[in-house]
Backbone as CSV, one residue per row, in Angstrom:
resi,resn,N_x,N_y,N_z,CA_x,CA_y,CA_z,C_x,C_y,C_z
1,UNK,1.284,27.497,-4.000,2.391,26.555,-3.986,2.044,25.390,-4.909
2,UNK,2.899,24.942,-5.391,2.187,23.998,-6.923,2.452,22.674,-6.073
3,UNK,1.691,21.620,-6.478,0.936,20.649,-6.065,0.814,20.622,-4.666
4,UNK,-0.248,21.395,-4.151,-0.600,21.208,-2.413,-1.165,19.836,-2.358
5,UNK,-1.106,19.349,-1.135,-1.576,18.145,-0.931,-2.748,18.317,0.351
6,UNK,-4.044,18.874,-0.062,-5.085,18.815,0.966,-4.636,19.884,2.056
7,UNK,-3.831,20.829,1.588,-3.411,22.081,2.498,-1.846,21.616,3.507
8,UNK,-1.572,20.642,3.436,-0.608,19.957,4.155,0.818,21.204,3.722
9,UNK,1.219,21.311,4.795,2.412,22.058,4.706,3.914,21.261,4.394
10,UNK,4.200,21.556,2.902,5.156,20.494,1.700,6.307,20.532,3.069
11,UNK,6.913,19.564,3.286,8.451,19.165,3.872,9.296,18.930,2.663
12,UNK,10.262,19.571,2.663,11.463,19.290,1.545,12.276,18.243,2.605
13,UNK,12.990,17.544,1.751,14.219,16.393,1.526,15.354,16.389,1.577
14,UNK,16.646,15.956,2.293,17.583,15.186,1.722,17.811,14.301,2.336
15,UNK,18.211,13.739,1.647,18.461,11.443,1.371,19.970,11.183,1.671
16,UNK,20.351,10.865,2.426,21.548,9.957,1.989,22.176,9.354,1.196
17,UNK,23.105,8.622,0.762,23.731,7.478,-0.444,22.794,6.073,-0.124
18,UNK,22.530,5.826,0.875,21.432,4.503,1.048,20.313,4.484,0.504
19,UNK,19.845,5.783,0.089,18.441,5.697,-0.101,17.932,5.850,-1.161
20,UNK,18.633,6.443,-2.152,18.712,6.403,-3.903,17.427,5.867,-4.367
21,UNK,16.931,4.604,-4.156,15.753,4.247,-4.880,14.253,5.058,-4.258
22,UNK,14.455,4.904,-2.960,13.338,5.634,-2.258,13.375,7.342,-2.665
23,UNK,14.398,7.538,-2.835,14.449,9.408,-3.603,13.848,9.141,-4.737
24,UNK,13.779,8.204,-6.263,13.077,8.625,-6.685,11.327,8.223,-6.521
25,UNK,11.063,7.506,-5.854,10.131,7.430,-5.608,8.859,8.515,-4.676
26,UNK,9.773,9.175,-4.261,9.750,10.593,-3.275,9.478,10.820,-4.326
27,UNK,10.600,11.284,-5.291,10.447,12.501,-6.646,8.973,12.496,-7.059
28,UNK,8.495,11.062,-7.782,7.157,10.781,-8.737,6.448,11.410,-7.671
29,UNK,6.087,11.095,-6.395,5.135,11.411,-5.534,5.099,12.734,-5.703
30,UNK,6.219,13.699,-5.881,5.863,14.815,-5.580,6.822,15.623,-4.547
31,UNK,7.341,14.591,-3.964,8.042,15.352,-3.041,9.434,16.114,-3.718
32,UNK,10.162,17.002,-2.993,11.364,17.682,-3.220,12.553,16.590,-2.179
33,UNK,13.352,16.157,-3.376,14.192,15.773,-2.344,15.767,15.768,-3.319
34,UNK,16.268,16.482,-2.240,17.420,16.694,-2.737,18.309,15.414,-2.383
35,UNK,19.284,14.849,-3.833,20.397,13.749,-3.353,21.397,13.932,-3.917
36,UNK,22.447,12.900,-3.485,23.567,12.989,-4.330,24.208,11.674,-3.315
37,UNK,24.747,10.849,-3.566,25.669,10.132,-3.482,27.103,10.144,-2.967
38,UNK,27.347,11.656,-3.407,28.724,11.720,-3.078,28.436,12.546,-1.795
39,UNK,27.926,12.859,-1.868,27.751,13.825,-0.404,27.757,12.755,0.634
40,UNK,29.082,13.749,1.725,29.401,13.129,3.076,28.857,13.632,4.155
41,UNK,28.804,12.855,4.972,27.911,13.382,6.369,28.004,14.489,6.709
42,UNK,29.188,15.292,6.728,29.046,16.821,7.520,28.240,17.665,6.339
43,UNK,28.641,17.177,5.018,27.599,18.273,3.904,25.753,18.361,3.982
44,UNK,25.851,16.613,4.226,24.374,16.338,4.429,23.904,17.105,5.673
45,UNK,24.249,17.383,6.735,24.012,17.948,7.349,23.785,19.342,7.518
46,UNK,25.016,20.064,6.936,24.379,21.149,6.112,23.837,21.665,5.418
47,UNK,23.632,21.072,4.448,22.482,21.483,3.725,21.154,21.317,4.256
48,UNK,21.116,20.081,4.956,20.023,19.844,5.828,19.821,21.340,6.567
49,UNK,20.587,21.597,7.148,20.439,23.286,7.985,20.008,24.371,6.863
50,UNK,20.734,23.885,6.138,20.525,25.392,5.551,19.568,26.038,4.623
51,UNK,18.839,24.258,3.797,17.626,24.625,2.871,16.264,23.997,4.103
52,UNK,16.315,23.972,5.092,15.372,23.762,6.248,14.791,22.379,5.269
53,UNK,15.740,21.148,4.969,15.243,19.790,4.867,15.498,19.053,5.718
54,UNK,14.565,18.304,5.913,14.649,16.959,6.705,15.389,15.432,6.335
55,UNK,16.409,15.811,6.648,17.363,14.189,6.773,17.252,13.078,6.521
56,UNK,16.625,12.281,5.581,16.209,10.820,5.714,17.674,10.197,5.737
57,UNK,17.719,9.091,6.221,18.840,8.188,6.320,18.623,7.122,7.350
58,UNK,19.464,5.805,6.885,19.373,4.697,7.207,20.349,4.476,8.352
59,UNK,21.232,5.885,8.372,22.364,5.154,9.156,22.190,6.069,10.327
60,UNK,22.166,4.944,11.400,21.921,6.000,12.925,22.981,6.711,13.351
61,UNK,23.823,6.670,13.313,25.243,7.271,13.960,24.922,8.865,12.959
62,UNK,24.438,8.874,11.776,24.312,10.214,10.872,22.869,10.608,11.932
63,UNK,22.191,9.995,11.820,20.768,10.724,12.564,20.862,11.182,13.718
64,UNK,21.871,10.459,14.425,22.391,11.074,16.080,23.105,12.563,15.571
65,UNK,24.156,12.436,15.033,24.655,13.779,14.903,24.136,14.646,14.263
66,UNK,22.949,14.481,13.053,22.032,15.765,12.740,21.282,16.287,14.163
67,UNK,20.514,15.146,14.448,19.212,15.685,15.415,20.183,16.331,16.627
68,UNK,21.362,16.063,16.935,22.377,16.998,18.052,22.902,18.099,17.385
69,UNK,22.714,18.171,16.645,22.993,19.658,15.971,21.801,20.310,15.690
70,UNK,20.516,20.223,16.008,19.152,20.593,15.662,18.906,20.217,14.580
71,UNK,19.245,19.722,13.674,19.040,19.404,12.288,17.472,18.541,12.358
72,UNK,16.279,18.810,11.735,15.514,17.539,11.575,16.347,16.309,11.094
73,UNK,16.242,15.071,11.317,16.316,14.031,10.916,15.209,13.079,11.198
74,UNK,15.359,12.073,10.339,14.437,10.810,9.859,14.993,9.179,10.263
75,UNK,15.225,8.629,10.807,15.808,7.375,10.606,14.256,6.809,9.718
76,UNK,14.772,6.144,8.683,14.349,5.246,7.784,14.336,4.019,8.357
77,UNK,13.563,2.881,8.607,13.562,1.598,9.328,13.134,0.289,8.419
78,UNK,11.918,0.847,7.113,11.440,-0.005,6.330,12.484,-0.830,5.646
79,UNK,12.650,-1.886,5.319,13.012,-2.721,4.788,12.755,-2.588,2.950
80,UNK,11.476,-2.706,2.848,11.256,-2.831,1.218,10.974,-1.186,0.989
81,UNK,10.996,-1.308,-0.301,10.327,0.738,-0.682,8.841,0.849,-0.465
82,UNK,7.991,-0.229,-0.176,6.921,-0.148,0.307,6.622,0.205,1.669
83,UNK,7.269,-0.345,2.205,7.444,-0.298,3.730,8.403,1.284,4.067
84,UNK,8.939,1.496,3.596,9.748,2.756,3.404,8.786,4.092,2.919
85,UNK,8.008,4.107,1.998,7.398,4.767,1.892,5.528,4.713,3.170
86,UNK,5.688,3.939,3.403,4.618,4.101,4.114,4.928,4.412,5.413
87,UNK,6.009,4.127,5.803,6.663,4.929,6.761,6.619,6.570,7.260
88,UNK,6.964,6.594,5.941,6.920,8.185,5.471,5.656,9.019,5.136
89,UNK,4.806,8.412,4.557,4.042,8.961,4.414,2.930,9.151,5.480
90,UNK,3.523,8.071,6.674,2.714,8.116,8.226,2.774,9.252,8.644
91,UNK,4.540,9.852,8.601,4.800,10.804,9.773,4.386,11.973,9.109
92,UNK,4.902,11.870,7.701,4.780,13.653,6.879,3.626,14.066,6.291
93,UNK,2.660,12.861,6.121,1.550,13.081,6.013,1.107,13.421,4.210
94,UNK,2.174,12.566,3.591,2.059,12.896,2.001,0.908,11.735,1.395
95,UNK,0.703,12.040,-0.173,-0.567,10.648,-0.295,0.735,9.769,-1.456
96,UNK,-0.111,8.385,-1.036,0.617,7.559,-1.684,0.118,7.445,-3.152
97,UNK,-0.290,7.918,-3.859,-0.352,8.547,-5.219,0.435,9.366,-5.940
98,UNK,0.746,8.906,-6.922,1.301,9.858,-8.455,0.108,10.449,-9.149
99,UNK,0.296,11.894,-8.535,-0.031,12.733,-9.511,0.838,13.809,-10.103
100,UNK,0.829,13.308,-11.696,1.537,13.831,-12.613,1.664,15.248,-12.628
101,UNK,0.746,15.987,-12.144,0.604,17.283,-12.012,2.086,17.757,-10.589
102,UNK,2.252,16.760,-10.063,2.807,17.580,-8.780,4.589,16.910,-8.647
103,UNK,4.094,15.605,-9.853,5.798,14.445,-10.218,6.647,15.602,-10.321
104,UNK,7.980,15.357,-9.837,9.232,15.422,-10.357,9.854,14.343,-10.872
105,UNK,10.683,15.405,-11.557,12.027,14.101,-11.965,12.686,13.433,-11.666
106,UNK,12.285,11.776,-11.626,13.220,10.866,-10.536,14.301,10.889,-10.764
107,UNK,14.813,11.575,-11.555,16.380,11.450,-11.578,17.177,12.699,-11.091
108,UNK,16.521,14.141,-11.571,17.231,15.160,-11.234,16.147,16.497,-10.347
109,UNK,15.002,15.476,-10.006,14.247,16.727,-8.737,13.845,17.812,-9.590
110,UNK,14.001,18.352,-10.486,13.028,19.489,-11.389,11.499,18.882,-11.481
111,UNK,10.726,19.774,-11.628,9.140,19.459,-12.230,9.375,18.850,-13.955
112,UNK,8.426,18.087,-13.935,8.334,17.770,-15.169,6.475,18.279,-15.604
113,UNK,6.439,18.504,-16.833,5.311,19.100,-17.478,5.019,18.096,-18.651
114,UNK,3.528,18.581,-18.820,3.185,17.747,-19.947,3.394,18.084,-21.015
115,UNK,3.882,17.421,-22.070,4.128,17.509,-23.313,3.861,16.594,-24.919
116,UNK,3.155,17.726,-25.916,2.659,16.821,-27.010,2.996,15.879,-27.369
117,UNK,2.875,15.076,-27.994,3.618,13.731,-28.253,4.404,14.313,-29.905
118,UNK,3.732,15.308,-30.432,3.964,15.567,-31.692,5.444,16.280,-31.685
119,UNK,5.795,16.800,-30.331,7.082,17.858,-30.191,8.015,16.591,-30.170
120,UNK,7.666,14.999,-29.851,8.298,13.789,-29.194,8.868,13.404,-30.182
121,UNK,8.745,13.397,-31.901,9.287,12.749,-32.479,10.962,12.716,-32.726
122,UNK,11.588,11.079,-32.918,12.610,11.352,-32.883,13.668,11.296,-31.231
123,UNK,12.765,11.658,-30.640,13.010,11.733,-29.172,12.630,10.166,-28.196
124,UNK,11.721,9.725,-28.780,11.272,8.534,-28.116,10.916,7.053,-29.351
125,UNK,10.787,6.133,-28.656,10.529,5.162,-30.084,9.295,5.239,-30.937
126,UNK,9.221,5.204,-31.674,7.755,5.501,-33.112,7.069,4.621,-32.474
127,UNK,7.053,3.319,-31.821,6.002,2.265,-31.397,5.675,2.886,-30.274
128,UNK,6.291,3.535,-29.234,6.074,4.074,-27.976,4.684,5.437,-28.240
129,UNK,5.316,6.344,-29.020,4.205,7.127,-29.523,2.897,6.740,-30.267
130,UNK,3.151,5.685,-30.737,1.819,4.719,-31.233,1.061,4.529,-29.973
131,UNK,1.372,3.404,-29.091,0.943,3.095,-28.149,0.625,3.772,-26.957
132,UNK,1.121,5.034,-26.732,0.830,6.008,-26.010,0.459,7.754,-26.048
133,UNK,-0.330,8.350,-25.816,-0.967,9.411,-25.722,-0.235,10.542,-24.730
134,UNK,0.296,10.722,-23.648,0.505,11.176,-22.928,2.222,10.843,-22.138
135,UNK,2.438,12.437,-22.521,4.102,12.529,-21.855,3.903,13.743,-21.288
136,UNK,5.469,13.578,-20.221,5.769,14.255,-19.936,7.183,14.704,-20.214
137,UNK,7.720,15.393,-19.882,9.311,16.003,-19.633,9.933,17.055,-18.782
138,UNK,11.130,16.644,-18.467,11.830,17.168,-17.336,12.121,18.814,-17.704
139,UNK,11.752,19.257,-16.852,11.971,21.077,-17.099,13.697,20.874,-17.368
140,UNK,14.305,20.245,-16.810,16.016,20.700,-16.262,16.812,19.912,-17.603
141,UNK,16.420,17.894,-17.040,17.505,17.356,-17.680,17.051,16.452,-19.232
142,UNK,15.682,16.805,-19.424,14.744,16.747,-21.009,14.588,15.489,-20.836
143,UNK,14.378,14.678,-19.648,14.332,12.907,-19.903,12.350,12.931,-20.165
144,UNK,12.250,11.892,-20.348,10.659,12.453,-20.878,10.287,10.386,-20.600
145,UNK,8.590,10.829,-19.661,8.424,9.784,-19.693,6.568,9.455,-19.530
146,UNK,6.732,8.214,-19.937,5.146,7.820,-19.752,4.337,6.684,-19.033
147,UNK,3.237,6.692,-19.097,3.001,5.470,-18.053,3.187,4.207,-18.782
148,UNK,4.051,3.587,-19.110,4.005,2.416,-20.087,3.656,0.978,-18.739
149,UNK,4.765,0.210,-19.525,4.098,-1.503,-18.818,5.126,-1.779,-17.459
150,UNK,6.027,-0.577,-16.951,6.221,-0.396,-15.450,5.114,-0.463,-14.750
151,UNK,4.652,0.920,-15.107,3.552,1.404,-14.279,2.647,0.524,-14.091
152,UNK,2.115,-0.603,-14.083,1.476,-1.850,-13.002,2.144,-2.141,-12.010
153,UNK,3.643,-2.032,-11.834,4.906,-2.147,-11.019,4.780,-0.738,-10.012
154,UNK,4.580,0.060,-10.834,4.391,1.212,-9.632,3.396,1.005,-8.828
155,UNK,1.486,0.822,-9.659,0.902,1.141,-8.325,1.319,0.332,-7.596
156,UNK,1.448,-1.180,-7.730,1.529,-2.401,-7.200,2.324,-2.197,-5.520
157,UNK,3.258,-1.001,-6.154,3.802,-0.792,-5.016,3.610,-0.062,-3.881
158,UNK,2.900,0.988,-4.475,2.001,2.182,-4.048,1.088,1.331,-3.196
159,UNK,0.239,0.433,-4.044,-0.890,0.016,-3.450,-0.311,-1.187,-1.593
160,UNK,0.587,-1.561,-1.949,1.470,-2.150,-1.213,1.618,-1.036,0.249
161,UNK,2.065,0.008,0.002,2.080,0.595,1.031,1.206,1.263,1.709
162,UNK,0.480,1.364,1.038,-1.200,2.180,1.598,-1.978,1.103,2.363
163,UNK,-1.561,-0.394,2.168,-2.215,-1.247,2.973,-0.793,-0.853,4.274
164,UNK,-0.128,-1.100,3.880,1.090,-0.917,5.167,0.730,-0.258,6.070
165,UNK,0.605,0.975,5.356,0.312,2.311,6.214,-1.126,2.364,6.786
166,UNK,-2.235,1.568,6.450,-3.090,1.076,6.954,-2.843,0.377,8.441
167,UNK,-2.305,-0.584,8.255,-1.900,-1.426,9.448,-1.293,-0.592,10.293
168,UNK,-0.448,-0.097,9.691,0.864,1.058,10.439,-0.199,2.091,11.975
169,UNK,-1.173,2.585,11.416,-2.297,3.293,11.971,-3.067,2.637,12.757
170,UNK,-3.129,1.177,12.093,-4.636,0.276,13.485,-3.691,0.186,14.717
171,UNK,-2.451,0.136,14.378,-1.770,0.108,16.332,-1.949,0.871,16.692
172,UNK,-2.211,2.332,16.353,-2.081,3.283,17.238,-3.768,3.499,18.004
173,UNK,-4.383,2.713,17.123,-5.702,3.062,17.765,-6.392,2.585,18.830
């Protein structure tokens, strides 16, 4: 199964319209999570049934009527995407790391792979390929990306929740 995580058995996804930023942040991690926006509660729910994903959503009245229909569901409680993800990564047991090997596409959930910078020209800015060594790109929708001067913004956030999820754990002990 491509990117195992320490033998952990992968949980697939779907998100609600609330949760848009935390899906792609799911995505980079690795996870599968299916979204869409337009999708209304009885669809989310089905699909929830039918590709055996687990429900995230913010809104309880949706989490009452999945989990009464057997559906897994998630109520989401975190406040920031730090707190949101460490949430998550309490119960499902994922790591709060990007590894590129296991990223999807935050925008459209395909794997993304690594790719030369030399296939890049034309495709990205001439200063960007100067300054950087290493891409990737989306198997599905060709968006192609690298660790530029976000990515202090990512771990920052990452690192943010791994203390969370730290704390999250000393109560239980």
């Amino acid at each position: 199964m491509r990117g195992s995580n320490s033998g952990r058995r992968r949980v697939k996804f779907i998100a609600d319209a609330m949760l848009g930023k935390l899906v792609r942040w799911l995505r980079m991690l690795g996870e599968d999570v299916t979204y869409s926006n337009r999708f209304e509660d009885a669809e989310l729910i089905a699909v929830a049934e039918k590709e055996h994903r687990v429900l995230l959503t913010r809104d309880s009245e949706l989490h009452k009527r999945a989990t009464s229909k057997g559906v897994a569901a998630f109520y989401v409680e975190g406040l920031t995407e730090a707190e949101k993800l460490a949430e998550l990564a309490g119960r499902f047991g994922f790591t709060l790391a990007i590894d590129l090997k296991r990223s999807r596409c935050p925008r459209c959930n395909a794997e993304i792979q690594v790719t030369p910078k030399q296939k890049l020209a034309g495709k990205v800015e001439k200063t960007t390929l100067i300054y950087y060594n290493e891409f990737w790109k989306c198997s599905k929708c060709g968006r192609i990306y690298w660790q530029g001067a976000h990515w202090r913004g990512i771990r920052a956030t990452l690192e943010e929740a791994k203390k969370i999820k730290g704390q999250q754990q000393l109560k239980f002990i």
